[in-house]
Amino acid sequence: MKAVLIVCDGLGDRPTRALRGLTPLQAARADTLNRIASEGECGIMDVIAPGQPPGSDTAHLALFGYDPYACYPGRGAFEALGVGVELQPGDVAFRCNFGTVNDDGIVIDRRAGRISSEEARQLAEALKDIRIESVSGVQVIFHHSSEHRGVLVLRGEGLSRCVSDVDTHKAGVKPAVPQPLDDSPEAERTAKALREFLEKAGKILAEHPLNLERVKRGLLPANILLPRGAGTLPKIEPITRIWGIRAAAIAGGGLYKGVARAVGFDLIQVPGANGTVNTNLRGKVEAAIRALDSYDLVFLHVKATDNVSHDKNPVKKVEVIEWISRELTPLVEKVTSEEYYLAITGDHTTPSEVGEHRGDPVPIAIMGPDVRRDDVKRFDEISCARGSLCRIRGTDLMRILMNYLGRVPLFGE
Ligand code: ZN
Ligand code: ZN
């Protein structure tokens, strides 16, 4: 017995004026999603807790069955794993933006004029040889991730993730100086190493020919790094060992690959899967169908629903939902013919009139041979609330799926 878990990021929404009071799911003509709801059991899910807006990272930890309050390791760790860094215990990882500061050190753009991936990759290359001298035994690893983003890893004994962000998320102010967030010598050492790295990186970037060339062309130079979200490898038991399963993940966005890797999924790389509305969804679905031959659990992540929600574009969200529904059809057919299980849900609500994550529950539907099929016919926030799953928490989902797969041991006698 096998299962597929499909997560459409930021899928949940609210009644929306541009859609005459419907949610995007309600407004969409999404035959395959509605088929999953009709044939399955439905409900709504508080991914973290009722009313708590989840980040995508904590939300996915919960969906994979882990209590995010107990084991959230800071986002930087997931970003590092997502770009393929073999993170080691003790490493401290940060997500970084390439940004632009003026001569007074004021941030004028947190994304360096949305510098291209190719240019940012070249700049990242120039940062790889930075040596830390003020703190002994600290090694620097720097990777470009996508567009204006990169990942910094500080490796060495006695480091801590308790250091403050450099990125203030604001333009018009100086970047923050990294500070220890507790009294430990580890936090002090890490903040010191980070300060030295930033100073050296700033010099290298300011003098880099690519940046000088950008200035000549009237473009913003990427002359500063803005780290944030310090994180360490989470100490958790892999999902494969908890349930005795083989598990594979298919995702475009680095964060999702990182969370999946952190909890023990094998990553299946799909060309053109890029975590945007232009992703190769067909290729991802084909990969998921193939993965079912060798894995017990296949996780498929689609980011596009969240992207258009942050863009505050409910009409586009309807289109994206309809597109996802169409593209999922062969996967739903495969699952039906093999009598496997399939669950579809979101990791949080991102109302497309608000453009940010909110704490409203998300719809969930599970189809498969032994589910208690209810009379819900549509996959949306309102219809699913009447379903037989009722209202569950994100951390309940994995156990519910594993119960159908016969993987949950008896409690008691
Ligand atoms: Zn998300
Ligand atoms: Zn989001």
CSV table of C-alpha atoms and ligand atoms in Angstrom, one decimal:
chain,number,residue,atom,x,y,z
A,1,MET,CA,0.0,0.0,0.0
A,2,LYS,CA,1.3,3.4,-1.0
A,3,ALA,CA,0.4,7.1,-0.7
A,4,VAL,CA,0.9,10.4,-2.5
A,5,LEU,CA,0.8,13.7,-0.5
A,6,ILE,CA,0.3,16.7,-2.7
A,7,VAL,CA,0.8,20.1,-1.1
A,8,CYS,CA,-0.2,23.3,-3.0
A,9,ASP,CA,1.5,26.1,-1.2
A,10,GLY,CA,-0.7,28.9,0.2
A,11,LEU,CA,-3.7,27.1,-1.3
A,12,GLY,CA,-6.2,28.2,1.3
A,13,ASP,CA,-8.0,31.6,0.8
A,14,ARG,CA,-10.9,33.7,1.9
A,15,PRO,CA,-14.1,35.0,0.3
A,16,THR,CA,-12.7,37.4,-2.3
A,17,ARG,CA,-14.3,40.5,-3.7
A,18,ALA,CA,-12.7,40.1,-7.2
A,19,LEU,CA,-14.4,36.6,-7.3
A,20,ARG,CA,-17.8,37.9,-6.1
A,21,GLY,CA,-17.3,36.6,-2.6
A,22,LEU,CA,-16.0,33.2,-3.5
A,23,THR,CA,-12.6,31.7,-2.6
A,24,PRO,CA,-10.3,30.9,-5.6
A,25,LEU,CA,-11.0,27.2,-5.0
A,26,GLN,CA,-14.7,27.8,-5.0
A,27,ALA,CA,-14.4,29.9,-8.2
A,28,ALA,CA,-12.2,27.4,-10.0
A,29,ARG,CA,-13.4,24.7,-12.4
A,30,ALA,CA,-11.2,22.1,-11.0
A,31,ASP,CA,-12.7,18.7,-12.0
A,32,THR,CA,-9.8,16.5,-10.8
A,33,LEU,CA,-9.6,18.3,-7.4
A,34,ASN,CA,-13.4,17.9,-7.1
A,35,ARG,CA,-13.1,14.3,-8.0
A,36,ILE,CA,-10.6,13.7,-5.2
A,37,ALA,CA,-13.1,15.4,-2.8
A,38,SER,CA,-16.1,13.4,-4.2
A,39,GLU,CA,-14.4,10.1,-3.9
A,40,GLY,CA,-12.6,10.8,-0.7
A,41,GLU,CA,-13.0,11.9,2.8
A,42,CYS,CA,-12.7,15.7,3.4
A,43,GLY,CA,-12.0,18.1,6.2
A,44,ILE,CA,-10.2,21.2,7.1
A,45,MET,CA,-6.8,21.4,8.8
A,46,ASP,CA,-5.1,23.8,11.2
A,47,VAL,CA,-1.6,23.2,10.0
A,48,ILE,CA,0.1,24.5,13.2
A,49,ALA,CA,-2.8,25.6,15.4
A,50,PRO,CA,-6.1,27.4,14.9
A,51,GLY,CA,-5.4,31.0,14.0
A,52,GLN,CA,-1.6,30.6,13.8
A,53,PRO,CA,-0.2,31.8,10.5
A,54,PRO,CA,2.4,29.2,9.5
A,55,GLY,CA,5.7,29.8,7.7
A,56,SER,CA,6.1,27.3,4.9
A,57,ASP,CA,9.0,25.6,6.7
A,58,THR,CA,7.2,25.0,10.0
A,59,ALA,CA,4.0,24.1,8.1
A,60,HIS,CA,5.8,21.3,6.2
A,61,LEU,CA,7.5,20.0,9.4
A,62,ALA,CA,4.0,19.6,10.8
A,63,LEU,CA,2.6,18.0,7.6
A,64,PHE,CA,5.5,15.5,7.8
A,65,GLY,CA,4.4,14.7,11.3
A,66,TYR,CA,6.9,16.7,13.4
A,67,ASP,CA,6.0,19.2,16.1
A,68,PRO,CA,7.5,22.4,14.7
A,69,TYR,CA,7.6,23.9,18.2
A,70,ALA,CA,9.9,21.1,19.3
A,71,CYS,CA,12.2,20.7,16.3
A,72,TYR,CA,12.2,23.9,14.1
A,73,PRO,CA,15.9,24.4,13.4
A,74,GLY,CA,15.8,27.9,11.8
A,75,ARG,CA,15.2,28.4,8.1
A,76,GLY,CA,18.8,28.7,7.1
A,77,ALA,CA,19.3,25.0,7.6
A,78,PHE,CA,16.6,24.1,5.2
A,79,GLU,CA,17.9,26.5,2.6
A,80,ALA,CA,21.3,25.0,2.8
A,81,LEU,CA,20.0,21.4,2.5
A,82,GLY,CA,17.8,22.6,-0.4
A,83,VAL,CA,20.8,23.8,-2.4
A,84,GLY,CA,22.6,20.5,-1.8
A,85,VAL,CA,25.0,21.5,1.0
A,86,GLU,CA,25.9,18.4,3.1
A,87,LEU,CA,25.1,20.1,6.3
A,88,GLN,CA,26.9,18.7,9.3
A,89,PRO,CA,25.9,18.7,13.0
A,90,GLY,CA,27.2,22.0,14.4
A,91,ASP,CA,27.1,23.9,11.1
A,92,VAL,CA,25.2,27.2,11.2
A,93,ALA,CA,23.5,28.1,8.0
A,94,PHE,CA,22.0,31.5,6.9
A,95,ARG,CA,19.9,32.5,3.9
A,96,CYS,CA,21.4,35.6,2.3
A,97,ASN,CA,20.2,38.2,-0.1
A,98,PHE,CA,22.6,40.0,-2.4
A,99,GLY,CA,21.7,43.6,-1.8
A,100,THR,CA,22.8,47.1,-2.6
A,101,VAL,CA,24.2,49.8,-0.2
A,102,ASN,CA,25.1,53.3,-1.1
A,103,ASP,CA,28.3,55.1,-0.1
A,104,ASP,CA,26.8,55.8,3.4
A,105,GLY,CA,26.2,52.1,4.0
A,106,ILE,CA,22.4,52.5,3.7
A,107,VAL,CA,20.5,49.6,2.0
A,108,ILE,CA,18.9,51.0,-1.1
A,109,ASP,CA,17.8,47.6,-2.5
A,110,ARG,CA,17.5,44.3,-0.7
A,111,ARG,CA,17.6,42.4,-4.0
A,112,ALA,CA,20.4,44.3,-5.8
A,113,GLY,CA,18.0,45.3,-8.6
A,114,ARG,CA,16.9,41.7,-8.9
A,115,ILE,CA,20.3,40.6,-10.1
A,116,SER,CA,20.1,37.5,-12.4
A,117,SER,CA,21.0,34.0,-11.2
A,118,GLU,CA,23.9,33.9,-13.6
A,119,GLU,CA,25.5,37.1,-12.2
A,120,ALA,CA,24.8,36.2,-8.6
A,121,ARG,CA,26.4,32.8,-9.2
A,122,GLN,CA,29.6,34.5,-10.4
A,123,LEU,CA,29.7,36.7,-7.3
A,124,ALA,CA,29.1,33.7,-5.0
A,125,GLU,CA,32.1,32.1,-6.6
A,126,ALA,CA,34.2,35.0,-5.5
A,127,LEU,CA,33.2,34.6,-1.9
A,128,LYS,CA,34.2,31.0,-1.5
A,129,ASP,CA,37.8,31.6,-0.6
A,130,ILE,CA,37.1,34.0,2.4
A,131,ARG,CA,39.1,32.9,5.4
A,132,ILE,CA,38.0,33.7,9.0
A,133,GLU,CA,40.9,34.9,11.1
A,134,SER,CA,39.3,36.5,14.2
A,135,VAL,CA,37.8,33.2,15.3
A,136,SER,CA,39.9,30.0,15.1
A,137,GLY,CA,38.7,26.9,13.3
A,138,VAL,CA,35.8,28.4,11.4
A,139,GLN,CA,35.4,27.5,7.7
A,140,VAL,CA,33.1,29.4,5.3
A,141,ILE,CA,30.9,27.7,2.7
A,142,PHE,CA,28.9,29.9,0.3
A,143,HIS,CA,26.5,28.8,-2.3
A,144,HIS,CA,24.3,30.7,-4.7
A,145,SER,CA,20.7,29.4,-4.6
A,146,SER,CA,18.4,31.3,-6.9
A,147,GLU,CA,18.2,34.8,-8.4
A,148,HIS,CA,19.5,37.3,-5.7
A,149,ARG,CA,19.7,34.6,-3.0
A,150,GLY,CA,22.5,32.5,-1.5
A,151,VAL,CA,23.3,30.3,1.4
A,152,LEU,CA,26.1,30.9,3.9
A,153,VAL,CA,27.3,28.1,6.1
A,154,LEU,CA,29.8,28.6,9.0
A,155,ARG,CA,31.4,25.3,9.9
A,156,GLY,CA,33.5,24.6,13.0
A,157,GLU,CA,33.5,23.7,16.6
A,158,GLY,CA,31.6,25.9,19.1
A,159,LEU,CA,29.2,27.8,16.9
A,160,SER,CA,25.6,28.7,17.6
A,161,ARG,CA,22.5,29.7,15.7
A,162,CYS,CA,21.6,32.3,18.3
A,163,VAL,CA,22.8,35.2,16.3
A,164,SER,CA,20.6,38.1,15.0
A,165,ASP,CA,19.7,38.8,11.4
A,166,VAL,CA,21.7,41.2,9.3
A,167,ASP,CA,18.8,41.8,6.9
A,168,THR,CA,16.3,44.2,8.4
A,169,HIS,CA,13.8,43.5,5.6
A,170,LYS,CA,13.8,47.3,5.0
A,171,ALA,CA,15.5,49.6,2.6
A,172,GLY,CA,16.6,53.1,3.7
A,173,VAL,CA,18.4,51.9,6.8
A,174,LYS,CA,21.8,50.4,7.5
A,175,PRO,CA,21.9,46.6,7.7
A,176,ALA,CA,22.0,45.3,11.3
A,177,VAL,CA,25.3,44.3,12.9
A,178,PRO,CA,25.1,40.6,13.8
A,179,GLN,CA,24.8,40.2,17.6
A,180,PRO,CA,24.8,37.2,19.9
A,181,LEU,CA,21.2,36.4,21.0
A,182,ASP,CA,22.3,34.7,24.3
A,183,ASP,CA,25.2,34.9,26.7
A,184,SER,CA,27.0,31.8,25.4
A,185,PRO,CA,30.6,32.0,24.1
A,186,GLU,CA,29.3,30.1,21.0
A,187,ALA,CA,26.9,32.8,20.0
A,188,GLU,CA,29.6,35.4,20.6
A,189,ARG,CA,32.1,33.5,18.4
A,190,THR,CA,29.5,33.0,15.6
A,191,ALA,CA,28.5,36.7,15.6
A,192,LYS,CA,32.2,37.7,15.4
A,193,ALA,CA,32.9,35.2,12.6
A,194,LEU,CA,29.9,36.5,10.7
A,195,ARG,CA,31.0,40.1,11.2
A,196,GLU,CA,34.4,39.3,9.7
A,197,PHE,CA,32.9,37.4,6.8
A,198,LEU,CA,30.5,40.3,6.0
A,199,GLU,CA,33.3,42.8,6.0
A,200,LYS,CA,35.5,40.7,3.7
A,201,ALA,CA,32.6,39.8,1.5
A,202,GLY,CA,31.6,43.5,1.2
A,203,LYS,CA,35.1,44.4,0.0
A,204,ILE,CA,35.3,41.6,-2.5
A,205,LEU,CA,31.8,42.5,-3.9
A,206,ALA,CA,32.5,46.2,-4.1
A,207,GLU,CA,35.6,45.6,-6.2
A,208,HIS,CA,34.2,42.8,-8.3
A,209,PRO,CA,34.5,43.5,-12.1
A,210,LEU,CA,30.9,42.3,-12.6
A,211,ASN,CA,29.6,45.0,-10.1
A,212,LEU,CA,31.8,47.7,-11.7
A,213,GLU,CA,30.3,46.7,-15.0
A,214,ARG,CA,26.8,46.9,-13.6
A,215,VAL,CA,27.4,50.4,-12.3
A,216,LYS,CA,28.7,51.4,-15.7
A,217,ARG,CA,25.5,50.1,-17.2
A,218,GLY,CA,23.4,52.1,-14.7
A,219,LEU,CA,22.4,49.0,-12.7
A,220,LEU,CA,22.6,48.5,-9.0
A,221,PRO,CA,25.7,46.7,-7.8
A,222,ALA,CA,25.3,43.6,-5.5
A,223,ASN,CA,27.7,45.0,-3.0
A,224,ILE,CA,26.5,43.6,0.3
A,225,LEU,CA,25.3,40.3,1.7
A,226,LEU,CA,22.2,40.3,4.0
A,227,PRO,CA,22.1,37.1,6.0
A,228,ARG,CA,19.1,36.0,8.1
A,229,GLY,CA,17.4,33.0,9.6
A,230,ALA,CA,20.4,31.3,11.2
A,231,GLY,CA,19.8,27.6,11.5
A,232,THR,CA,21.3,24.3,12.4
A,233,LEU,CA,20.7,20.7,11.4
A,234,PRO,CA,17.5,19.5,13.1
A,235,LYS,CA,17.9,16.6,15.5
A,236,ILE,CA,15.0,14.4,14.4
A,237,GLU,CA,14.4,10.8,13.5
A,238,PRO,CA,13.9,10.4,9.7
A,239,ILE,CA,10.4,9.8,8.5
A,240,THR,CA,11.6,6.7,6.8
A,241,ARG,CA,12.7,5.2,10.1
A,242,ILE,CA,9.7,6.3,12.1
A,243,TRP,CA,7.3,4.6,9.8
A,244,GLY,CA,9.5,2.0,8.1
A,245,ILE,CA,8.8,3.4,4.6
A,246,ARG,CA,10.7,4.6,1.5
A,247,ALA,CA,9.9,8.2,0.9
A,248,ALA,CA,10.6,10.5,-2.1
A,249,ALA,CA,10.0,14.2,-2.5
A,250,ILE,CA,9.4,16.2,-5.7
A,251,ALA,CA,9.6,20.0,-5.3
A,252,GLY,CA,11.0,23.0,-7.2
A,253,GLY,CA,11.7,25.5,-4.4
A,254,GLY,CA,14.9,25.1,-2.4
A,255,LEU,CA,13.2,25.5,1.0
A,256,TYR,CA,10.8,22.5,0.3
A,257,LYS,CA,13.7,20.3,-1.0
A,258,GLY,CA,15.5,21.3,2.2
A,259,VAL,CA,12.7,20.4,4.6
A,260,ALA,CA,12.1,17.1,2.8
A,261,ARG,CA,15.8,16.3,2.9
A,262,ALA,CA,16.0,17.2,6.6
A,263,VAL,CA,13.3,14.7,7.5
A,264,GLY,CA,14.7,11.9,5.4
A,265,PHE,CA,13.0,12.0,2.0
A,266,ASP,CA,15.0,11.1,-1.1
A,267,LEU,CA,14.9,14.1,-3.5
A,268,ILE,CA,13.8,13.5,-7.1
A,269,GLN,CA,15.2,16.3,-9.3
A,270,VAL,CA,12.9,17.3,-12.2
A,271,PRO,CA,14.3,19.6,-14.9
A,272,GLY,CA,12.4,22.8,-15.1
A,273,ALA,CA,10.9,22.4,-11.6
A,274,ASN,CA,11.6,25.9,-10.3
A,275,GLY,CA,9.0,26.8,-7.7
A,276,THR,CA,7.3,29.4,-9.9
A,277,VAL,CA,4.2,29.6,-12.0
A,278,ASN,CA,6.3,28.5,-15.0
A,279,THR,CA,7.4,25.3,-13.4
A,280,ASN,CA,7.5,22.0,-15.2
A,281,LEU,CA,4.4,20.6,-13.4
A,282,ARG,CA,3.8,18.0,-16.1
A,283,GLY,CA,7.4,16.7,-15.5
A,284,LYS,CA,6.8,16.7,-11.7
A,285,VAL,CA,3.6,14.7,-12.0
A,286,GLU,CA,5.3,12.2,-14.4
A,287,ALA,CA,8.1,11.9,-11.9
A,288,ALA,CA,5.6,11.3,-9.1
A,289,ILE,CA,3.9,8.5,-11.1
A,290,ARG,CA,7.3,6.8,-11.7
A,291,ALA,CA,8.3,7.3,-8.1
A,292,LEU,CA,5.3,5.2,-6.9
A,293,ASP,CA,7.0,2.2,-8.4
A,294,SER,CA,9.8,2.3,-5.9
A,295,TYR,CA,8.6,4.4,-2.9
A,296,ASP,CA,5.8,4.0,-0.4
A,297,LEU,CA,5.3,7.7,0.1
A,298,VAL,CA,5.7,10.4,-2.6
A,299,PHE,CA,5.5,14.1,-1.6
A,300,LEU,CA,4.7,16.5,-4.4
A,301,HIS,CA,4.9,20.2,-3.8
A,302,VAL,CA,3.5,22.9,-6.0
A,303,LYS,CA,4.5,26.5,-5.1
A,304,ALA,CA,2.6,28.5,-7.8
A,305,THR,CA,-0.6,28.9,-5.7
A,306,ASP,CA,1.4,30.8,-3.0
A,307,ASN,CA,3.3,33.0,-5.5
A,308,VAL,CA,0.1,34.4,-7.1
A,309,SER,CA,-1.4,34.9,-3.6
A,310,HIS,CA,1.6,37.0,-2.5
A,311,ASP,CA,1.1,38.9,-5.8
A,312,LYS,CA,-2.5,39.6,-4.6
A,313,ASN,CA,-3.8,38.1,-7.8
A,314,PRO,CA,-7.0,36.1,-7.0
A,315,VAL,CA,-8.0,35.8,-10.7
A,316,LYS,CA,-4.6,34.3,-11.5
A,317,LYS,CA,-4.9,32.0,-8.5
A,318,VAL,CA,-8.1,30.6,-10.0
A,319,GLU,CA,-6.2,29.9,-13.3
A,320,VAL,CA,-3.3,28.3,-11.4
A,321,ILE,CA,-5.7,26.0,-9.5
A,322,GLU,CA,-7.4,25.0,-12.7
A,323,TRP,CA,-4.0,24.2,-14.3
A,324,ILE,CA,-2.9,22.2,-11.3
A,325,SER,CA,-6.2,20.3,-11.4
A,326,ARG,CA,-5.8,19.4,-15.1
A,327,GLU,CA,-2.1,18.4,-14.7
A,328,LEU,CA,-2.8,16.1,-11.7
A,329,THR,CA,-5.3,14.0,-13.7
A,330,PRO,CA,-2.9,11.2,-14.7
A,331,LEU,CA,-1.6,10.9,-11.1
A,332,VAL,CA,-5.1,10.6,-9.7
A,333,GLU,CA,-5.8,7.9,-12.4
A,334,LYS,CA,-2.7,6.0,-11.5
A,335,VAL,CA,-3.5,6.1,-7.8
A,336,THR,CA,-7.1,5.0,-8.5
A,337,SER,CA,-6.1,2.1,-10.7
A,338,GLU,CA,-3.4,0.9,-8.2
A,339,GLU,CA,-5.7,1.4,-5.2
A,340,TYR,CA,-3.2,3.7,-3.6
A,341,TYR,CA,-4.0,6.6,-1.3
A,342,LEU,CA,-3.7,10.3,-2.2
A,343,ALA,CA,-4.0,13.3,0.0
A,344,ILE,CA,-4.2,16.9,-1.2
A,345,THR,CA,-4.0,20.0,0.9
A,346,GLY,CA,-2.2,23.3,1.4
A,347,ASP,CA,0.5,24.2,3.9
A,348,HIS,CA,-1.3,27.4,4.9
A,349,THR,CA,-3.9,30.0,3.8
A,350,THR,CA,-2.5,32.9,1.8
A,351,PRO,CA,-5.5,35.1,1.2
A,352,SER,CA,-5.0,36.7,-2.3
A,353,GLU,CA,-6.4,40.0,-1.1
A,354,VAL,CA,-4.0,40.1,1.8
A,355,GLY,CA,-0.8,38.8,0.1
A,356,GLU,CA,0.5,37.3,3.3
A,357,HIS,CA,0.1,34.0,5.2
A,358,ARG,CA,-2.8,33.8,7.6
A,359,GLY,CA,-3.9,31.3,10.3
A,360,ASP,CA,-7.2,30.2,8.6
A,361,PRO,CA,-7.4,26.4,8.2
A,362,VAL,CA,-6.8,24.7,4.8
A,363,PRO,CA,-9.0,22.2,3.0
A,364,ILE,CA,-7.9,18.6,2.9
A,365,ALA,CA,-9.1,15.5,1.0
A,366,ILE,CA,-7.9,12.0,1.1
A,367,MET,CA,-8.9,9.3,-1.4
A,368,GLY,CA,-8.1,5.6,-1.4
A,369,PRO,CA,-9.7,2.2,-1.0
A,370,ASP,CA,-10.6,2.3,2.7
A,371,VAL,CA,-11.5,6.0,3.4
A,372,ARG,CA,-14.9,6.9,4.8
A,373,ARG,CA,-16.2,8.6,1.7
A,374,ASP,CA,-18.4,11.5,2.7
A,375,ASP,CA,-20.9,13.5,0.6
A,376,VAL,CA,-18.6,16.5,-0.1
A,377,LYS,CA,-18.4,17.0,-3.8
A,378,ARG,CA,-16.1,20.0,-4.1
A,379,PHE,CA,-12.6,20.6,-3.0
A,380,ASP,CA,-12.8,24.0,-1.4
A,381,GLU,CA,-12.5,25.6,2.1
A,382,ILE,CA,-16.2,25.7,2.7
A,383,SER,CA,-17.3,22.4,1.3
A,384,CYS,CA,-14.5,20.4,2.9
A,385,ALA,CA,-15.5,21.7,6.3
A,386,ARG,CA,-18.6,19.4,6.1
A,387,GLY,CA,-16.5,16.3,5.5
A,388,SER,CA,-15.9,13.2,7.6
A,389,LEU,CA,-12.3,14.1,8.5
A,390,CYS,CA,-13.8,17.2,10.3
A,391,ARG,CA,-11.1,19.5,11.6
A,392,ILE,CA,-7.6,18.1,12.2
A,393,ARG,CA,-4.1,19.5,13.0
A,394,GLY,CA,-1.2,19.4,10.5
A,395,THR,CA,0.7,17.0,12.8
A,396,ASP,CA,-2.2,14.5,12.6
A,397,LEU,CA,-2.0,14.1,8.8
A,398,MET,CA,1.0,11.8,8.5
A,399,ARG,CA,-0.3,9.4,11.1
A,400,ILE,CA,-3.7,9.3,9.4
A,401,LEU,CA,-2.0,8.4,6.1
A,402,MET,CA,0.4,5.8,7.7
A,403,ASN,CA,-2.6,4.2,9.4
A,404,TYR,CA,-4.1,3.5,6.0
A,405,LEU,CA,-0.7,2.1,4.9
A,406,GLY,CA,-0.8,-0.2,8.0
A,407,ARG,CA,2.4,1.4,9.4
A,408,VAL,CA,1.2,2.7,12.8
A,409,PRO,CA,2.0,0.3,15.6
A,410,LEU,CA,-0.5,-0.5,18.2
A,411,PHE,CA,-0.5,1.6,21.4
A,412,GLY,CA,-1.3,-0.6,24.4
A,413,GLU,CA,-2.3,-4.2,24.2
B,1,ZN,ZN,3.9,27.8,2.1
B,2,ZN,ZN,4.1,32.3,1.1
